[in-house]
Tab-separated table of C-alpha atoms and ligand atoms in Angstrom:
chain	number	residue	atom	x	y	z
A	377	MET	CA	-18.818	29.906	1.073
A	378	SER	CA	-17.158	27.345	-0.972
A	379	ALA	CA	-17.347	23.641	-0.199
A	380	LEU	CA	-14.097	22.201	1.192
A	381	VAL	CA	-12.348	19.332	-0.267
A	382	LEU	CA	-10.418	17.418	2.509
A	383	GLY	CA	-8.175	14.455	3.046
A	384	HIS	CA	-7.460	12.829	6.410
A	385	MET	CA	-5.524	13.710	9.602
A	386	HIS	CA	-1.741	13.581	9.370
A	387	PRO	CA	-2.067	13.942	5.616
A	388	ASP	CA	0.053	11.828	3.168
A	389	THR	CA	0.851	12.457	-0.411
A	390	ASP	CA	-2.469	10.788	-1.620
A	391	SER	CA	-4.669	12.969	0.849
A	392	ILE	CA	-3.013	16.236	-0.185
A	393	ILE	CA	-2.946	15.452	-4.141
A	394	SER	CA	-6.282	14.007	-4.088
A	395	ALA	CA	-7.725	17.177	-2.506
A	396	ILE	CA	-5.969	19.252	-5.232
A	397	ALA	CA	-7.159	17.023	-8.109
A	398	ALA	CA	-10.645	16.585	-6.900
A	399	ALA	CA	-11.009	20.388	-6.220
A	400	ASP	CA	-9.858	20.874	-9.854
A	401	LEU	CA	-12.274	18.347	-11.346
A	402	TYR	CA	-15.130	19.458	-9.189
A	403	SER	CA	-14.620	23.043	-10.026
A	404	LYS	CA	-14.496	22.163	-13.816
A	405	ARG	CA	-17.877	20.490	-13.210
A	406	GLY	CA	-19.195	23.941	-12.004
A	407	LEU	CA	-18.981	23.361	-8.206
A	408	ASP	CA	-17.640	25.861	-6.028
A	409	VAL	CA	-14.842	24.149	-3.981
A	410	THR	CA	-11.522	24.854	-2.298
A	411	SER	CA	-8.823	22.171	-1.432
A	412	VAL	CA	-7.630	22.178	2.160
A	413	ALA	CA	-5.676	19.762	4.422
A	414	GLN	CA	-5.434	18.841	7.973
A	415	GLY	CA	-1.708	19.632	8.245
A	416	ALA	CA	1.331	20.798	6.422
A	417	PRO	CA	2.826	18.435	3.818
A	418	ALA	CA	5.208	15.931	5.010
A	419	PRO	CA	8.745	15.943	3.335
A	420	GLU	CA	7.770	13.318	0.606
A	421	THR	CA	4.617	15.496	-0.211
A	422	ALA	CA	6.639	18.628	-0.292
A	423	PHE	CA	9.119	16.995	-2.589
A	424	VAL	CA	6.141	16.052	-5.030
A	425	LEU	CA	4.671	19.580	-4.838
A	426	GLU	CA	7.734	21.261	-5.615
A	427	ARG	CA	8.582	18.770	-8.327
A	428	PHE	CA	5.437	19.672	-10.268
A	429	GLY	CA	5.071	23.288	-9.236
A	430	LEU	CA	1.759	22.548	-7.236
A	431	THR	CA	0.789	24.598	-4.164
A	432	ALA	CA	0.049	23.178	-0.710
A	433	PRO	CA	-3.598	23.357	0.233
A	434	GLU	CA	-4.422	25.723	3.087
A	435	VAL	CA	-4.614	24.096	6.450
A	436	VAL	CA	-8.062	23.989	7.985
A	437	GLU	CA	-8.727	23.166	11.711
A	438	ASN	CA	-12.562	23.334	12.070
A	439	VAL	CA	-14.979	22.536	9.469
A	440	ALA	CA	-18.208	23.315	11.428
A	441	GLY	CA	-20.948	24.968	9.104
A	442	ARG	CA	-19.161	23.824	5.917
A	443	GLU	CA	-20.034	21.478	2.938
A	444	LEU	CA	-17.418	18.848	2.672
A	445	TYR	CA	-16.063	16.489	0.024
A	446	LEU	CA	-13.847	13.862	1.602
A	447	VAL	CA	-10.892	12.364	-0.189
A	448	ASP	CA	-8.841	9.265	1.133
A	449	PHE	CA	-10.942	8.568	4.379
A	450	SER	CA	-14.385	8.121	5.675
A	451	ASP	CA	-13.656	7.713	9.325
A	452	LEU	CA	-14.622	10.268	12.082
A	453	ALA	CA	-11.341	9.464	13.886
A	454	GLN	CA	-9.401	10.883	10.964
A	455	SER	CA	-11.661	13.928	10.682
A	456	PRO	CA	-11.098	17.650	12.020
A	457	ALA	CA	-13.194	19.366	14.544
A	458	GLY	CA	-16.702	20.562	13.761
A	459	MET	CA	-17.664	17.255	11.954
A	460	ALA	CA	-21.027	16.998	13.763
A	461	ASP	CA	-21.850	20.525	12.305
A	462	ALA	CA	-20.608	19.958	8.660
A	463	THR	CA	-22.432	18.466	5.664
A	464	VAL	CA	-20.593	15.681	3.879
A	465	MET	CA	-21.502	15.927	0.105
A	466	GLY	CA	-19.286	13.433	-1.345
A	467	ILE	CA	-16.349	10.868	-0.708
A	468	VAL	CA	-13.606	9.568	-3.053
A	469	ASP	CA	-11.697	6.801	-1.299
A	470	HIS	CA	-9.832	3.403	-1.349
A	471	HIS	CA	-10.283	2.387	2.349
A	472	LYS	CA	-12.663	0.266	4.167
A	473	LEU	CA	-15.993	2.258	4.610
A	474	GLY	CA	-15.685	4.264	7.658
A	475	ASP	CA	-18.303	5.476	10.175
A	476	ILE	CA	-19.346	8.853	8.661
A	477	THR	CA	-22.843	9.198	7.627
A	478	THR	CA	-24.986	11.587	5.982
A	479	SER	CA	-28.303	13.032	6.031
A	480	LEU	CA	-28.562	13.646	2.177
A	481	PRO	CA	-27.749	11.489	-0.538
A	482	LEU	CA	-24.073	11.761	-1.467
A	483	GLU	CA	-21.680	11.296	-4.214
A	484	ALA	CA	-19.378	8.328	-3.418
A	485	TRP	CA	-16.521	6.787	-5.403
A	486	ILE	CA	-15.090	4.251	-3.101
A	487	TRP	CA	-13.031	1.601	-5.067
A	488	PRO	CA	-10.826	-1.274	-3.684
A	489	VAL	CA	-7.702	0.019	-5.535
A	490	GLY	CA	-4.172	1.168	-4.255
A	491	CYS	CA	-4.731	4.892	-4.312
A	492	THR	CA	-7.466	7.421	-4.171
A	493	ASN	CA	-5.764	9.179	-7.249
A	494	THR	CA	-6.412	6.012	-9.212
A	495	VAL	CA	-10.160	6.508	-8.611
A	496	LEU	CA	-9.814	10.320	-9.561
A	497	THR	CA	-7.924	9.383	-12.791
A	498	ASN	CA	-11.025	7.449	-13.680
A	499	MET	CA	-13.377	10.281	-12.617
A	500	TYR	CA	-11.636	12.677	-14.953
A	501	ASP	CA	-12.262	10.218	-17.713
A	502	PHE	CA	-15.987	9.693	-16.724
A	503	TYR	CA	-16.583	13.446	-16.802
A	504	GLY	CA	-14.425	13.945	-19.894
A	505	VAL	CA	-12.192	16.535	-18.171
A	506	GLU	CA	-8.447	16.733	-19.178
A	507	ILE	CA	-5.997	16.197	-16.242
A	508	PRO	CA	-3.647	19.411	-16.073
A	509	ARG	CA	-0.101	18.404	-16.428
A	510	PRO	CA	1.218	19.356	-13.100
A	511	ILE	CA	-1.793	17.679	-11.382
A	512	ALA	CA	-1.120	14.617	-13.318
A	513	GLY	CA	2.563	14.488	-12.165
A	514	GLY	CA	1.357	14.662	-8.427
A	515	MET	CA	-1.376	12.041	-9.027
A	516	LEU	CA	1.282	9.799	-10.465
A	517	CYS	CA	3.614	10.177	-7.378
A	518	ALA	CA	0.682	9.624	-5.077
A	519	ILE	CA	-0.157	6.360	-6.648
A	520	LEU	CA	3.530	5.230	-6.657
A	521	SER	CA	3.610	6.251	-2.901
A	522	ASP	CA	0.522	4.418	-1.885
A	523	THR	CA	1.192	1.273	-3.786
A	524	VAL	CA	4.819	1.302	-2.737
A	525	MET	CA	6.042	1.500	-6.444
A	526	PHE	CA	3.279	-1.468	-7.162
A	527	LYS	CA	4.819	-3.819	-4.516
A	528	SER	CA	2.003	-3.317	-1.945
A	529	PRO	CA	-0.819	-6.110	-1.879
A	530	THR	CA	-3.228	-3.173	-2.272
A	531	CYS	CA	-1.906	-2.441	-5.855
A	532	THR	CA	-4.326	-3.411	-8.711
A	533	ASP	CA	-4.187	-3.347	-12.534
A	534	ALA	CA	-6.158	-0.176	-12.273
A	535	ASP	CA	-3.428	1.524	-10.427
A	536	LYS	CA	-0.910	0.508	-13.122
A	537	LYS	CA	-2.970	1.553	-15.865
A	538	ALA	CA	-3.713	5.010	-14.220
A	539	VAL	CA	0.146	5.377	-13.749
A	540	GLU	CA	0.641	4.723	-17.419
A	541	LYS	CA	-1.805	7.369	-18.379
A	542	LEU	CA	-0.735	10.001	-15.831
A	543	ALA	CA	2.955	9.563	-16.804
A	544	ARG	CA	2.077	10.329	-20.453
A	545	ILE	CA	0.234	13.413	-19.475
A	546	ALA	CA	3.020	14.519	-17.017
A	547	GLY	CA	5.843	13.859	-19.429
A	548	VAL	CA	7.602	11.397	-17.018
A	549	ASP	CA	9.644	8.912	-18.993
A	550	ASP	CA	11.040	6.765	-16.112
A	551	VAL	CA	8.331	6.234	-13.522
A	552	MET	CA	10.383	3.971	-11.278
A	553	ALA	CA	13.363	6.354	-11.230
A	554	LEU	CA	11.127	9.109	-10.074
A	555	GLY	CA	9.415	6.673	-7.448
A	556	MET	CA	12.866	5.964	-5.909
A	557	GLU	CA	13.832	9.553	-5.795
A	558	MET	CA	10.692	10.206	-3.967
A	559	PHE	CA	11.051	7.122	-1.458
A	560	ARG	CA	14.507	8.367	-0.757
A	561	VAL	CA	13.294	11.725	0.312
A	562	LYS	CA	10.711	9.829	2.464
A	563	SER	CA	13.429	7.755	4.084
A	564	ALA	CA	15.313	10.758	5.421
A	565	VAL	CA	14.769	11.179	9.376
A	566	ASP	CA	17.561	13.565	9.954
A	567	GLY	CA	16.324	16.604	11.849
A	568	ALA	CA	12.902	15.358	12.592
A	569	SER	CA	11.731	14.953	16.144
A	570	MET	CA	10.513	11.669	17.483
A	571	LYS	CA	6.945	13.003	17.591
A	572	ASP	CA	7.137	14.150	14.008
A	573	LEU	CA	8.349	10.628	12.934
A	574	VAL	CA	5.645	8.734	14.898
A	575	PHE	CA	2.856	11.051	13.582
A	576	ARG	CA	4.098	11.532	9.994
A	577	ASP	CA	1.750	8.767	8.741
A	578	PHE	CA	-0.468	7.918	11.811
A	579	LYS	CA	-3.972	6.763	12.194
A	580	ASP	CA	-6.272	6.070	15.067
A	581	PHE	CA	-8.750	3.347	14.977
A	582	GLU	CA	-11.673	2.141	17.283
A	583	MET	CA	-11.318	-1.524	17.749
A	584	ASN	CA	-13.903	-3.180	19.876
A	585	GLY	CA	-14.342	-0.147	22.079
A	586	LYS	CA	-10.528	0.272	22.273
A	587	LYS	CA	-8.383	3.286	20.706
A	588	VAL	CA	-5.646	2.012	18.773
A	589	GLY	CA	-2.967	4.083	16.958
A	590	ILE	CA	-1.138	2.771	14.204
A	591	GLY	CA	1.774	4.634	12.331
A	592	GLN	CA	3.927	3.818	9.535
A	593	LEU	CA	7.457	4.750	8.279
A	594	GLU	CA	8.436	3.473	4.838
A	595	VAL	CA	12.155	3.506	4.020
A	596	VAL	CA	14.385	2.082	1.416
A	597	ASP	CA	16.731	0.495	3.984
A	598	LEU	CA	15.750	-0.198	7.627
A	599	SER	CA	19.276	0.537	8.680
A	600	LEU	CA	18.500	4.148	8.151
A	601	LEU	CA	16.311	3.947	11.161
A	602	ASP	CA	19.009	2.320	13.564
A	603	GLY	CA	19.840	5.636	15.111
A	604	VAL	CA	16.184	6.622	16.015
A	605	LYS	CA	14.722	3.154	16.938
A	606	ASP	CA	14.977	3.686	20.698
A	607	GLY	CA	13.701	7.061	20.505
A	608	LEU	CA	10.709	5.947	18.487
A	609	LYS	CA	9.961	3.120	21.150
A	610	LYS	CA	9.933	5.838	23.815
A	611	GLU	CA	7.780	8.162	21.812
A	612	ILE	CA	5.064	5.467	21.069
A	613	ALA	CA	4.979	4.647	24.777
A	614	ARG	CA	4.197	8.195	25.527
A	615	VAL	CA	1.624	8.380	22.776
A	616	LYS	CA	-0.125	5.420	24.190
A	617	ALA	CA	-0.130	7.076	27.680
A	618	GLU	CA	-2.273	9.761	26.067
A	619	GLY	CA	-5.151	7.465	26.381
A	620	ARG	CA	-4.786	4.723	23.884
A	621	HIS	CA	-4.890	0.927	24.548
A	622	SER	CA	-2.223	0.208	21.984
A	623	VAL	CA	0.195	2.060	19.558
A	624	PHE	CA	2.062	0.420	16.778
A	625	LEU	CA	4.538	1.647	14.565
A	626	LEU	CA	5.409	-0.167	11.197
A	627	LEU	CA	8.868	0.389	10.209
A	628	THR	CA	8.628	-0.779	6.481
A	629	ASP	CA	11.652	-1.866	4.358
A	630	ILE	CA	10.218	-1.244	0.785
A	631	MET	CA	13.085	-3.330	-0.658
A	632	LYS	CA	13.102	-6.203	1.683
A	633	GLU	CA	9.315	-6.175	1.538
A	634	GLY	CA	8.549	-6.492	5.161
A	635	SER	CA	7.943	-4.329	8.300
A	636	GLU	CA	9.354	-4.247	11.699
A	637	LEU	CA	6.589	-3.645	14.115
A	638	LEU	CA	7.296	-1.493	17.354
A	639	LEU	CA	4.677	-2.064	19.897
A	640	ALA	CA	3.316	-0.384	23.011
A	641	SER	CA	0.262	-2.103	24.346
A	642	ASP	CA	-1.904	-2.946	27.391
A	643	ASP	CA	-2.051	-6.399	25.762
A	644	PRO	CA	0.975	-7.413	23.552
A	645	SER	CA	-0.632	-10.851	23.141
A	646	VAL	CA	-2.857	-9.054	20.418
A	647	VAL	CA	0.178	-8.901	18.043
A	648	GLU	CA	0.615	-12.742	18.318
A	649	LYS	CA	-3.075	-13.222	17.712
A	650	ALA	CA	-2.998	-10.887	14.798
A	651	PHE	CA	0.054	-12.191	12.933
A	652	GLY	CA	0.691	-15.682	14.407
A	653	VAL	CA	4.166	-14.790	15.317
A	654	PRO	CA	5.586	-15.080	18.780
A	655	VAL	CA	6.354	-11.752	20.493
A	656	SER	CA	8.792	-11.158	23.255
A	657	GLY	CA	9.902	-7.634	23.930
A	658	ASP	CA	8.859	-4.418	22.171
A	659	SER	CA	9.336	-5.243	18.434
A	660	VAL	CA	8.805	-7.970	15.966
A	661	TRP	CA	9.666	-8.733	12.222
A	662	LEU	CA	6.714	-9.246	9.867
A	663	ASP	CA	7.712	-10.748	6.706
A	664	GLY	CA	5.695	-9.603	3.687
A	665	VAL	CA	3.717	-7.085	5.548
A	666	MET	CA	3.770	-3.809	3.771
A	667	SER	CA	0.055	-2.441	3.787
A	668	ARG	CA	-1.496	-1.113	6.972
A	669	LYS	CA	-4.849	-0.958	5.245
A	670	LYS	CA	-4.885	-4.603	3.861
A	671	GLN	CA	-2.558	-6.606	6.169
A	672	VAL	CA	-2.489	-4.757	9.559
A	673	VAL	CA	-5.855	-3.066	10.267
A	674	PRO	CA	-8.014	-6.155	9.360
A	675	ASN	CA	-5.664	-8.474	11.342
A	676	PHE	CA	-5.836	-6.409	14.410
A	677	GLU	CA	-9.525	-5.745	14.072
A	678	LYS	CA	-9.798	-9.667	14.272
A	679	ALA	CA	-7.419	-9.982	17.196
A	680	PHE	CA	-9.332	-7.352	19.195
A	681	LYS	CA	-12.576	-9.016	18.903
B	392	MG	MG1	-3.777	8.145	2.838
B	393	MG	MG1	-4.651	6.637	-0.119
B	394	MG	MG1	0.351	4.513	2.961
């Protein structure tokens, strides 16, 4: 049975494209691997796959008994069923180190950069393997997505350098135009249920023994969400009632470079503790906050201590 290359729950573009790229690279190194995903592609990812003629990885529900190469995560809370009976062989990631451990030495490439596909670009280099043109296009989009077109505080020079290289291989002349097209697709909420929107990019965290869910919607203009905001507030209250201490939903305006945080929490004062802004009601504007990974999760972890 081939080993599985797998990204996180509620997969984003980086998770899906990383799995495709890593499976390509590993198989060219002679490993028997298949890319899989913990869900179907979100609209942004579907756009990217279609644009470059890539196929969505098969969805996997249970990984018991399998060998795994993880991409874009290393947290048990973002893993599928059967993890306790799987063997983690490798990790490629750009998040804080999670709580997955191994019984054997593993191949780990974890860099503090803006996107897993930036690490993978460098891995292709390291192994002297050429990146296929369609995969380069997908990788390029994943980096533009994760770094919010270089605006996120998570973005590094390594990400920009990778984009330059990938654009050359993929034959993309205007990287920013492609990025805007992609973010316009991402901004569309018509026809999606409130549940779909909340879980489109959603992660659970364990903070001082409490379960905390944090979702994010990135749009080119917050006013696009005016019609769904009340529905989103009701939905996060419902998701919180499933057994979480708090659910936060970041509505990020990528042009204004800030986020409106919707909150449903047993203790709303954690928001004030985390960000130093007064909170009354069920939402607050956080100027300059764009990155869940770098600006939101660490602040909440401190506030929950
Ligand atoms: Mg991701
Ligand atoms: Mg990522
Ligand atoms: Mg993201």
